[in-house]
Amino acid sequence: MDFSILTIFPEIFDSFVAHGIIRRAIEAGIVSVSPMDIRNFADGKHRITDDRPYGGGAGMVMKPEPLHRAIAEARKQNPAGRTILLSPQGRPFKQSVASEFSMLDGLIFICGRYEGVDERIYKYIDEEISIGDYVLTGGEPAAMIIIDAVTRLLPGALGAEESAEKDSFSEHLLEHAHYTRPPVFEDEAVPDILLSGNHGAISDWRLESSLVRTLLKRPDLLDAKTLGNREKKALKQWCQYIEQLISA
Ligand code: SAM
């Protein structure tokens, strides 16, 4: 998967590509991450990429010509790339969108700055994506978030000991609770089942933990979920605990 990023601050990505799973995925040839400086496509000695808005008002707008040239070059280098304009006005980015993007061969991100991009750039993009209902100063953190979430879904990107399968949002559930050593921390012990070696019981405990967390923290996710028998049983058991607590 090839990620191209059009930005006026390409150096922001230096550290992003130098660590952890992203670095490993680059080294393994699973992804390429190529920041491209929009200023290289701007005219004149000062390589200006923004200008005042027509009609007046505060802020600057990213000029269309450098962006248009940068998009054309990115498409040459990344011909299979879907061109994404990062914008708070776009389709909300979710795990399901990460999954959809992980099937593509490439993505080209346009990172806006200032008030955003000249409206005439819209006809050169495939899609507008938002990472949430808040406004960032620039699209670069949004590009990193999407690249990160997509990369970990690509075959081979996670090590054998890591897995995206049970991650939160897969199967419309949040992931179960985790514990590691020590077995007792500040008087709080790890649940016995997790130390039991009984894989069936551990799996049931994790399913219940996952369901209960989703119910408490993000009940909206369950609206889209069809519960199987195992899941219904786990929830019923939990309802029984609650009934016992209430009637005690
Ligand atoms: N004036 C724009 C508006 O109100 O819709 C916001 C511009 S914002 C200050 C500058 C740039 O940051 C945007 O062009 C976009 O690339 C990026 N950005 C800001 N918030 C974002 C979000 N929630 N998701 C994705 N990109 C965002």
PDB file of C-alpha atoms and ligand atoms in Angstrom:
ATOM      1  CA  MET A   1       0.000   0.000   0.000  1.00  0.00           C
ATOM      2  CA  ASP A   2       1.478   3.358  -1.034  1.00  0.00           C
ATOM      3  CA  PHE A   3       0.638   6.434   1.005  1.00  0.00           C
ATOM      4  CA  SER A   4       1.429   9.810  -0.565  1.00  0.00           C
ATOM      5  CA  ILE A   5       0.960  12.903   1.557  1.00  0.00           C
ATOM      6  CA  LEU A   6       0.706  16.397   0.139  1.00  0.00           C
ATOM      7  CA  THR A   7       1.708  18.836   2.858  1.00  0.00           C
ATOM      8  CA  ILE A   8       3.546  22.103   3.395  1.00  0.00           C
ATOM      9  CA  PHE A   9       5.292  20.514   6.407  1.00  0.00           C
ATOM     10  CA  PRO A  10       6.727  17.171   5.170  1.00  0.00           C
ATOM     11  CA  GLU A  11       9.223  17.046   8.041  1.00  0.00           C
ATOM     12  CA  ILE A  12       6.345  16.442  10.485  1.00  0.00           C
ATOM     13  CA  PHE A  13       6.338  12.845   9.201  1.00  0.00           C
ATOM     14  CA  ASP A  14      10.054  12.171   9.919  1.00  0.00           C
ATOM     15  CA  SER A  15       9.433  10.810  13.387  1.00  0.00           C
ATOM     16  CA  PHE A  16       6.166   9.108  12.428  1.00  0.00           C
ATOM     17  CA  VAL A  17       7.908   6.818   9.930  1.00  0.00           C
ATOM     18  CA  ALA A  18      10.880   6.122  12.201  1.00  0.00           C
ATOM     19  CA  HIS A  19       9.140   4.138  14.944  1.00  0.00           C
ATOM     20  CA  GLY A  20       7.198   1.012  15.787  1.00  0.00           C
ATOM     21  CA  ILE A  21       4.835  -0.807  13.496  1.00  0.00           C
ATOM     22  CA  ILE A  22       4.923   1.868  10.785  1.00  0.00           C
ATOM     23  CA  ARG A  23       8.719   1.698  10.557  1.00  0.00           C
ATOM     24  CA  ARG A  24       8.595  -2.119  10.462  1.00  0.00           C
ATOM     25  CA  ALA A  25       5.896  -2.101   7.783  1.00  0.00           C
ATOM     26  CA  ILE A  26       7.996   0.256   5.647  1.00  0.00           C
ATOM     27  CA  GLU A  27      11.103  -1.877   6.105  1.00  0.00           C
ATOM     28  CA  ALA A  28       9.123  -5.011   5.184  1.00  0.00           C
ATOM     29  CA  GLY A  29       7.841  -3.351   2.015  1.00  0.00           C
ATOM     30  CA  ILE A  30       4.213  -3.597   3.188  1.00  0.00           C
ATOM     31  CA  VAL A  31       3.710   0.170   2.945  1.00  0.00           C
ATOM     32  CA  SER A  32       5.514   3.183   1.582  1.00  0.00           C
ATOM     33  CA  VAL A  33       4.966   6.613   3.121  1.00  0.00           C
ATOM     34  CA  SER A  34       5.943   9.515   0.856  1.00  0.00           C
ATOM     35  CA  PRO A  35       5.404  13.063   2.064  1.00  0.00           C
ATOM     36  CA  MET A  36       5.514  15.572  -0.824  1.00  0.00           C
ATOM     37  CA  ASP A  37       6.128  19.261  -0.207  1.00  0.00           C
ATOM     38  CA  ILE A  38       3.353  21.307  -1.850  1.00  0.00           C
ATOM     39  CA  ARG A  39       5.762  24.264  -1.907  1.00  0.00           C
ATOM     40  CA  ASN A  40       7.805  22.431  -4.571  1.00  0.00           C
ATOM     41  CA  PHE A  41       4.833  22.932  -6.900  1.00  0.00           C
ATOM     42  CA  ALA A  42       4.365  26.632  -6.136  1.00  0.00           C
ATOM     43  CA  ASP A  43       5.451  29.509  -8.373  1.00  0.00           C
ATOM     44  CA  GLY A  44       8.113  32.112  -7.699  1.00  0.00           C
ATOM     45  CA  LYS A  45      11.064  32.493  -5.417  1.00  0.00           C
ATOM     46  CA  HIS A  46       8.911  32.496  -2.281  1.00  0.00           C
ATOM     47  CA  ARG A  47       6.968  29.366  -3.270  1.00  0.00           C
ATOM     48  CA  ILE A  48       3.735  30.782  -1.855  1.00  0.00           C
ATOM     49  CA  THR A  49       0.959  28.237  -1.338  1.00  0.00           C
ATOM     50  CA  ASP A  50      -1.756  30.424   0.209  1.00  0.00           C
ATOM     51  CA  ASP A  51      -3.529  33.706  -0.421  1.00  0.00           C
ATOM     52  CA  ARG A  52      -6.254  35.940   1.004  1.00  0.00           C
ATOM     53  CA  PRO A  53      -9.863  34.820   0.564  1.00  0.00           C
ATOM     54  CA  TYR A  54     -11.981  36.515  -2.072  1.00  0.00           C
ATOM     55  CA  GLY A  55     -14.807  38.357  -0.365  1.00  0.00           C
ATOM     56  CA  GLY A  56     -12.584  39.255   2.564  1.00  0.00           C
ATOM     57  CA  GLY A  57     -12.555  37.848   6.050  1.00  0.00           C
ATOM     58  CA  ALA A  58      -9.985  36.296   8.331  1.00  0.00           C
ATOM     59  CA  GLY A  59      -7.462  33.602   7.441  1.00  0.00           C
ATOM     60  CA  MET A  60      -5.764  32.407   4.304  1.00  0.00           C
ATOM     61  CA  VAL A  61      -6.786  29.856   1.687  1.00  0.00           C
ATOM     62  CA  MET A  62      -4.546  27.288  -0.006  1.00  0.00           C
ATOM     63  CA  LYS A  63      -4.060  28.283  -3.632  1.00  0.00           C
ATOM     64  CA  PRO A  64      -5.349  25.848  -6.270  1.00  0.00           C
ATOM     65  CA  GLU A  65      -2.399  25.820  -8.728  1.00  0.00           C
ATOM     66  CA  PRO A  66       0.303  24.292  -6.454  1.00  0.00           C
ATOM     67  CA  LEU A  67      -2.208  21.784  -5.101  1.00  0.00           C
ATOM     68  CA  HIS A  68      -3.367  20.831  -8.578  1.00  0.00           C
ATOM     69  CA  ARG A  69       0.225  20.223  -9.736  1.00  0.00           C
ATOM     70  CA  ALA A  70       1.062  18.311  -6.556  1.00  0.00           C
ATOM     71  CA  ILE A  71      -1.985  16.066  -6.988  1.00  0.00           C
ATOM     72  CA  ALA A  72      -1.014  15.371 -10.617  1.00  0.00           C
ATOM     73  CA  GLU A  73       2.514  14.373  -9.535  1.00  0.00           C
ATOM     74  CA  ALA A  74       1.230  12.226  -6.669  1.00  0.00           C
ATOM     75  CA  ARG A  75      -1.087  10.424  -9.079  1.00  0.00           C
ATOM     76  CA  LYS A  76       1.842   9.733 -11.381  1.00  0.00           C
ATOM     77  CA  GLN A  77       3.860   8.283  -8.505  1.00  0.00           C
ATOM     78  CA  ASN A  78       0.906   6.511  -6.892  1.00  0.00           C
ATOM     79  CA  PRO A  79      -1.408   5.687  -9.817  1.00  0.00           C
ATOM     80  CA  ALA A  80      -3.702   3.397  -7.822  1.00  0.00           C
ATOM     81  CA  GLY A  81      -4.067   5.944  -5.016  1.00  0.00           C
ATOM     82  CA  ARG A  82      -7.475   7.241  -3.995  1.00  0.00           C
ATOM     83  CA  THR A  83      -7.191  10.993  -3.466  1.00  0.00           C
ATOM     84  CA  ILE A  84      -8.441  12.024  -0.036  1.00  0.00           C
ATOM     85  CA  LEU A  85      -8.910  15.598   1.078  1.00  0.00           C
ATOM     86  CA  LEU A  86      -8.591  15.765   4.859  1.00  0.00           C
ATOM     87  CA  SER A  87     -11.275  18.061   6.169  1.00  0.00           C
ATOM     88  CA  PRO A  88     -13.557  18.410   9.192  1.00  0.00           C
ATOM     89  CA  GLN A  89     -16.426  18.421   6.687  1.00  0.00           C
ATOM     90  CA  GLY A  90     -15.715  14.930   5.314  1.00  0.00           C
ATOM     91  CA  ARG A  91     -17.050  11.410   5.819  1.00  0.00           C
ATOM     92  CA  PRO A  92     -16.281  10.387   9.410  1.00  0.00           C
ATOM     93  CA  PHE A  93     -13.260   8.084   9.665  1.00  0.00           C
ATOM     94  CA  LYS A  94     -14.095   4.861  11.524  1.00  0.00           C
ATOM     95  CA  GLN A  95     -12.660   1.375  11.826  1.00  0.00           C
ATOM     96  CA  SER A  96     -14.969   0.295   9.000  1.00  0.00           C
ATOM     97  CA  VAL A  97     -13.436   3.000   6.766  1.00  0.00           C
ATOM     98  CA  ALA A  98      -9.939   1.869   7.793  1.00  0.00           C
ATOM     99  CA  SER A  99     -10.942  -1.629   6.769  1.00  0.00           C
ATOM    100  CA  GLU A 100     -12.290  -0.381   3.439  1.00  0.00           C
ATOM    101  CA  PHE A 101      -9.075   1.596   2.768  1.00  0.00           C
ATOM    102  CA  SER A 102      -6.925  -1.414   3.668  1.00  0.00           C
ATOM    103  CA  MET A 103      -8.270  -3.117   0.519  1.00  0.00           C
ATOM    104  CA  LEU A 104      -6.880  -0.371  -1.724  1.00  0.00           C
ATOM    105  CA  ASP A 105      -3.407  -0.231  -3.255  1.00  0.00           C
ATOM    106  CA  GLY A 106      -2.801   3.401  -2.451  1.00  0.00           C
ATOM    107  CA  LEU A 107      -4.014   6.579  -0.800  1.00  0.00           C
ATOM    108  CA  ILE A 108      -3.064  10.173  -1.556  1.00  0.00           C
ATOM    109  CA  PHE A 109      -3.753  12.616   1.286  1.00  0.00           C
ATOM    110  CA  ILE A 110      -4.116  16.348   0.879  1.00  0.00           C
ATOM    111  CA  CYS A 111      -3.343  18.091   4.149  1.00  0.00           C
ATOM    112  CA  GLY A 112      -5.051  21.445   4.351  1.00  0.00           C
ATOM    113  CA  ARG A 113      -3.827  24.374   6.466  1.00  0.00           C
ATOM    114  CA  TYR A 114      -5.243  27.831   7.277  1.00  0.00           C
ATOM    115  CA  GLU A 115      -8.947  28.028   6.300  1.00  0.00           C
ATOM    116  CA  GLY A 116      -8.580  25.038   3.978  1.00  0.00           C
ATOM    117  CA  VAL A 117      -8.232  24.644   0.218  1.00  0.00           C
ATOM    118  CA  ASP A 118      -9.662  26.642  -2.691  1.00  0.00           C
ATOM    119  CA  GLU A 119     -13.060  25.158  -3.584  1.00  0.00           C
ATOM    120  CA  ARG A 120     -11.944  24.465  -7.169  1.00  0.00           C
ATOM    121  CA  ILE A 121      -9.667  21.663  -5.940  1.00  0.00           C
ATOM    122  CA  TYR A 122     -12.680  19.506  -5.098  1.00  0.00           C
ATOM    123  CA  LYS A 123     -13.027  18.189  -8.612  1.00  0.00           C
ATOM    124  CA  TYR A 124      -9.547  16.628  -8.360  1.00  0.00           C
ATOM    125  CA  ILE A 125     -10.249  14.657  -5.213  1.00  0.00           C
ATOM    126  CA  ASP A 126     -12.081  11.353  -4.831  1.00  0.00           C
ATOM    127  CA  GLU A 127     -13.313  11.863  -1.310  1.00  0.00           C
ATOM    128  CA  GLU A 128     -13.253  14.118   1.756  1.00  0.00           C
ATOM    129  CA  ILE A 129     -12.507  12.446   5.106  1.00  0.00           C
ATOM    130  CA  SER A 130     -12.780  13.814   8.647  1.00  0.00           C
ATOM    131  CA  ILE A 131     -11.176  12.217  11.696  1.00  0.00           C
ATOM    132  CA  GLY A 132     -13.765  13.731  14.034  1.00  0.00           C
ATOM    133  CA  ASP A 133     -16.010  16.629  14.890  1.00  0.00           C
ATOM    134  CA  TYR A 134     -13.306  19.064  15.894  1.00  0.00           C
ATOM    135  CA  VAL A 135     -11.024  21.380  13.949  1.00  0.00           C
ATOM    136  CA  LEU A 136      -7.279  20.810  13.719  1.00  0.00           C
ATOM    137  CA  THR A 137      -4.788  23.401  12.502  1.00  0.00           C
ATOM    138  CA  GLY A 138      -3.721  21.094   9.688  1.00  0.00           C
ATOM    139  CA  GLY A 139      -4.437  17.759   8.032  1.00  0.00           C
ATOM    140  CA  GLU A 140      -1.090  16.143   8.940  1.00  0.00           C
ATOM    141  CA  PRO A 141      -2.211  14.524  12.229  1.00  0.00           C
ATOM    142  CA  ALA A 142      -5.307  13.254  10.399  1.00  0.00           C
ATOM    143  CA  ALA A 143      -3.132  11.663   7.690  1.00  0.00           C
ATOM    144  CA  MET A 144      -1.009   9.970  10.367  1.00  0.00           C
ATOM    145  CA  ILE A 145      -4.080   8.627  12.137  1.00  0.00           C
ATOM    146  CA  ILE A 146      -5.473   7.122   8.952  1.00  0.00           C
ATOM    147  CA  ILE A 147      -2.124   5.678   7.844  1.00  0.00           C
ATOM    148  CA  ASP A 148      -1.634   4.157  11.297  1.00  0.00           C
ATOM    149  CA  ALA A 149      -5.116   2.624  11.490  1.00  0.00           C
ATOM    150  CA  VAL A 150      -4.938   1.264   7.930  1.00  0.00           C
ATOM    151  CA  THR A 151      -1.390  -0.107   8.197  1.00  0.00           C
ATOM    152  CA  ARG A 152      -2.138  -2.297  11.205  1.00  0.00           C
ATOM    153  CA  LEU A 153      -4.865  -4.017   9.162  1.00  0.00           C
ATOM    154  CA  LEU A 154      -2.495  -4.993   6.351  1.00  0.00           C
ATOM    155  CA  PRO A 155      -1.326  -8.617   6.248  1.00  0.00           C
ATOM    156  CA  GLY A 156       2.053  -8.995   7.940  1.00  0.00           C
ATOM    157  CA  ALA A 157       2.108  -5.497   9.487  1.00  0.00           C
ATOM    158  CA  LEU A 158       1.522  -6.736  13.022  1.00  0.00           C
ATOM    159  CA  GLY A 159       3.881  -9.236  14.607  1.00  0.00           C
ATOM    160  CA  ALA A 160       2.798 -12.760  15.526  1.00  0.00           C
ATOM    161  CA  GLU A 161       2.122 -11.666  19.108  1.00  0.00           C
ATOM    162  CA  GLU A 162      -0.082  -8.770  18.003  1.00  0.00           C
ATOM    163  CA  SER A 163      -3.456  -9.061  16.363  1.00  0.00           C
ATOM    164  CA  ALA A 164      -6.060  -6.693  14.982  1.00  0.00           C
ATOM    165  CA  GLU A 165      -8.730  -9.402  14.956  1.00  0.00           C
ATOM    166  CA  LYS A 166     -10.129  -8.756  18.418  1.00  0.00           C
ATOM    167  CA  ASP A 167      -9.427  -5.033  18.434  1.00  0.00           C
ATOM    168  CA  SER A 168     -12.142  -2.641  19.482  1.00  0.00           C
ATOM    169  CA  PHE A 169     -14.753  -2.027  16.787  1.00  0.00           C
ATOM    170  CA  SER A 170     -14.170  -5.338  15.027  1.00  0.00           C
ATOM    171  CA  GLU A 171     -17.501  -7.144  15.211  1.00  0.00           C
ATOM    172  CA  HIS A 172     -19.131  -4.011  16.699  1.00  0.00           C
ATOM    173  CA  LEU A 173     -17.568  -4.600  20.114  1.00  0.00           C
ATOM    174  CA  LEU A 174     -14.914  -2.952  22.275  1.00  0.00           C
ATOM    175  CA  GLU A 175     -12.014  -5.186  23.190  1.00  0.00           C
ATOM    176  CA  HIS A 176     -11.976  -7.065  26.508  1.00  0.00           C
ATOM    177  CA  ALA A 177      -9.930  -6.002  29.564  1.00  0.00           C
ATOM    178  CA  HIS A 178      -6.208  -6.848  29.690  1.00  0.00           C
ATOM    179  CA  TYR A 179      -3.935  -7.752  32.596  1.00  0.00           C
ATOM    180  CA  THR A 180      -0.223  -8.507  32.801  1.00  0.00           C
ATOM    181  CA  ARG A 181       2.298  -9.180  35.579  1.00  0.00           C
ATOM    182  CA  PRO A 182       2.331  -8.734  38.563  1.00  0.00           C
ATOM    183  CA  PRO A 183      -0.592 -10.958  39.611  1.00  0.00           C
ATOM    184  CA  VAL A 184      -1.419  -8.497  42.423  1.00  0.00           C
ATOM    185  CA  PHE A 185      -0.982  -4.747  42.080  1.00  0.00           C
ATOM    186  CA  GLU A 186      -1.874  -2.349  44.898  1.00  0.00           C
ATOM    187  CA  ASP A 187      -4.076  -5.043  46.505  1.00  0.00           C
ATOM    188  CA  GLU A 188      -5.922  -5.696  43.265  1.00  0.00           C
ATOM    189  CA  ALA A 189      -5.573  -9.224  41.902  1.00  0.00           C
ATOM    190  CA  VAL A 190      -5.844 -10.404  38.311  1.00  0.00           C
ATOM    191  CA  PRO A 191      -9.138 -12.341  37.819  1.00  0.00           C
ATOM    192  CA  ASP A 192      -8.537 -16.008  38.741  1.00  0.00           C
ATOM    193  CA  ILE A 193      -9.839 -17.292  35.421  1.00  0.00           C
ATOM    194  CA  LEU A 194      -7.010 -15.602  33.533  1.00  0.00           C
ATOM    195  CA  LEU A 195      -4.480 -17.542  35.615  1.00  0.00           C
ATOM    196  CA  SER A 196      -6.402 -20.840  35.343  1.00  0.00           C
ATOM    197  CA  GLY A 197      -4.984 -22.027  32.018  1.00  0.00           C
ATOM    198  CA  ASN A 198      -8.554 -23.022  31.037  1.00  0.00           C
ATOM    199  CA  HIS A 199      -8.741 -21.620  27.503  1.00  0.00           C
ATOM    200  CA  GLY A 200     -12.493 -22.131  27.144  1.00  0.00           C
ATOM    201  CA  ALA A 201     -13.207 -20.289  30.385  1.00  0.00           C
ATOM    202  CA  ILE A 202     -10.762 -17.511  29.441  1.00  0.00           C
ATOM    203  CA  SER A 203     -12.447 -17.098  26.080  1.00  0.00           C
ATOM    204  CA  ASP A 204     -15.892 -16.882  27.770  1.00  0.00           C
ATOM    205  CA  TRP A 205     -14.547 -14.347  30.294  1.00  0.00           C
ATOM    206  CA  ARG A 206     -13.112 -12.213  27.485  1.00  0.00           C
ATOM    207  CA  LEU A 207     -16.333 -12.301  25.513  1.00  0.00           C
ATOM    208  CA  GLU A 208     -18.276 -11.221  28.579  1.00  0.00           C
ATOM    209  CA  SER A 209     -15.751  -8.468  29.332  1.00  0.00           C
ATOM    210  CA  SER A 210     -15.999  -7.262  25.762  1.00  0.00           C
ATOM    211  CA  LEU A 211     -19.803  -7.230  25.748  1.00  0.00           C
ATOM    212  CA  VAL A 212     -20.094  -5.530  29.127  1.00  0.00           C
ATOM    213  CA  ARG A 213     -17.563  -2.832  28.236  1.00  0.00           C
ATOM    214  CA  THR A 214     -19.392  -2.138  25.014  1.00  0.00           C
ATOM    215  CA  LEU A 215     -22.706  -1.975  26.834  1.00  0.00           C
ATOM    216  CA  LEU A 216     -21.319   0.449  29.421  1.00  0.00           C
ATOM    217  CA  LYS A 217     -19.067   2.598  27.264  1.00  0.00           C
ATOM    218  CA  ARG A 218     -20.488   2.472  23.757  1.00  0.00           C
ATOM    219  CA  PRO A 219     -23.998   0.961  23.724  1.00  0.00           C
ATOM    220  CA  ASP A 220     -24.524   2.544  20.272  1.00  0.00           C
ATOM    221  CA  LEU A 221     -22.155  -0.056  18.791  1.00  0.00           C
ATOM    222  CA  LEU A 222     -24.490  -2.872  19.804  1.00  0.00           C
ATOM    223  CA  ASP A 223     -27.293  -1.406  17.667  1.00  0.00           C
ATOM    224  CA  ALA A 224     -25.475  -2.683  14.598  1.00  0.00           C
ATOM    225  CA  LYS A 225     -24.661  -6.082  16.097  1.00  0.00           C
ATOM    226  CA  THR A 226     -26.544  -9.332  15.763  1.00  0.00           C
ATOM    227  CA  LEU A 227     -25.916 -11.273  18.941  1.00  0.00           C
ATOM    228  CA  GLY A 228     -25.047 -14.956  18.647  1.00  0.00           C
ATOM    229  CA  ASN A 229     -26.048 -17.579  21.213  1.00  0.00           C
ATOM    230  CA  ARG A 230     -22.734 -17.370  23.063  1.00  0.00           C
ATOM    231  CA  GLU A 231     -23.027 -13.616  23.296  1.00  0.00           C
ATOM    232  CA  LYS A 232     -26.653 -13.766  24.472  1.00  0.00           C
ATOM    233  CA  LYS A 233     -25.661 -16.285  27.138  1.00  0.00           C
ATOM    234  CA  ALA A 234     -22.803 -14.078  28.371  1.00  0.00           C
ATOM    235  CA  LEU A 235     -25.078 -11.034  28.582  1.00  0.00           C
ATOM    236  CA  LYS A 236     -27.796 -13.010  30.369  1.00  0.00           C
ATOM    237  CA  GLN A 237     -25.226 -14.177  32.923  1.00  0.00           C
ATOM    238  CA  TRP A 238     -24.178 -10.605  33.495  1.00  0.00           C
ATOM    239  CA  CYS A 239     -27.809  -9.535  33.932  1.00  0.00           C
ATOM    240  CA  GLN A 240     -28.120 -12.228  36.583  1.00  0.00           C
ATOM    241  CA  TYR A 241     -25.096 -10.799  38.485  1.00  0.00           C
ATOM    242  CA  ILE A 242     -26.723  -7.384  38.381  1.00  0.00           C
ATOM    243  CA  GLU A 243     -30.053  -8.752  39.602  1.00  0.00           C
ATOM    244  CA  GLN A 244     -28.223 -10.480  42.474  1.00  0.00           C
ATOM    245  CA  LEU A 245     -26.459  -7.227  43.329  1.00  0.00           C
ATOM    246  CA  ILE A 246     -29.689  -5.251  43.286  1.00  0.00           C
ATOM    247  CA  SER A 247     -31.635  -7.734  45.369  1.00  0.00           C
ATOM    248  CA  ALA A 248     -28.816  -8.240  47.933  1.00  0.00           C
TER     249      ALA A 248
HETATM  250  N1  SAM B   1     -12.036  26.368   7.923  1.00  0.00           N
HETATM  251  C1  SAM B   1     -12.187  24.952   7.881  1.00  0.00           C
HETATM  252  C2  SAM B   1     -13.591  24.576   8.331  1.00  0.00           C
HETATM  253  O1  SAM B   1     -14.096  25.210   9.235  1.00  0.00           O
HETATM  254  O2  SAM B   1     -14.162  23.603   7.787  1.00  0.00           O
HETATM  255  C3  SAM B   1     -11.177  24.304   8.807  1.00  0.00           C
HETATM  256  C4  SAM B   1      -9.777  24.407   8.335  1.00  0.00           C
HETATM  257  S1  SAM B   1      -8.626  23.691   9.432  1.00  0.00           S
HETATM  258  C5  SAM B   1      -8.184  25.037  10.444  1.00  0.00           C
HETATM  259  C6  SAM B   1      -7.203  23.422   8.448  1.00  0.00           C
HETATM  260  C7  SAM B   1      -7.039  22.037   7.873  1.00  0.00           C
HETATM  261  O3  SAM B   1      -6.903  21.094   8.905  1.00  0.00           O
HETATM  262  C8  SAM B   1      -8.164  21.547   7.024  1.00  0.00           C
HETATM  263  O4  SAM B   1      -8.091  22.043   5.703  1.00  0.00           O
HETATM  264  C9  SAM B   1      -7.973  20.036   7.076  1.00  0.00           C
HETATM  265  O5  SAM B   1      -7.033  19.580   6.128  1.00  0.00           O
HETATM  266  C10 SAM B   1      -7.400  19.836   8.470  1.00  0.00           C
HETATM  267  N2  SAM B   1      -8.406  19.395   9.431  1.00  0.00           N
HETATM  268  C11 SAM B   1      -8.944  20.118  10.434  1.00  0.00           C
HETATM  269  N3  SAM B   1      -9.811  19.421  11.142  1.00  0.00           N
HETATM  270  C12 SAM B   1      -9.863  18.195  10.582  1.00  0.00           C
HETATM  271  C13 SAM B   1     -10.605  17.011  10.867  1.00  0.00           C
HETATM  272  N4  SAM B   1     -11.478  16.957  11.861  1.00  0.00           N
HETATM  273  N5  SAM B   1     -10.395  15.924  10.079  1.00  0.00           N
HETATM  274  C14 SAM B   1      -9.521  15.962   9.051  1.00  0.00           C
HETATM  275  N6  SAM B   1      -8.793  17.065   8.736  1.00  0.00           N
HETATM  276  C15 SAM B   1      -8.959  18.169   9.481  1.00  0.00           C
END
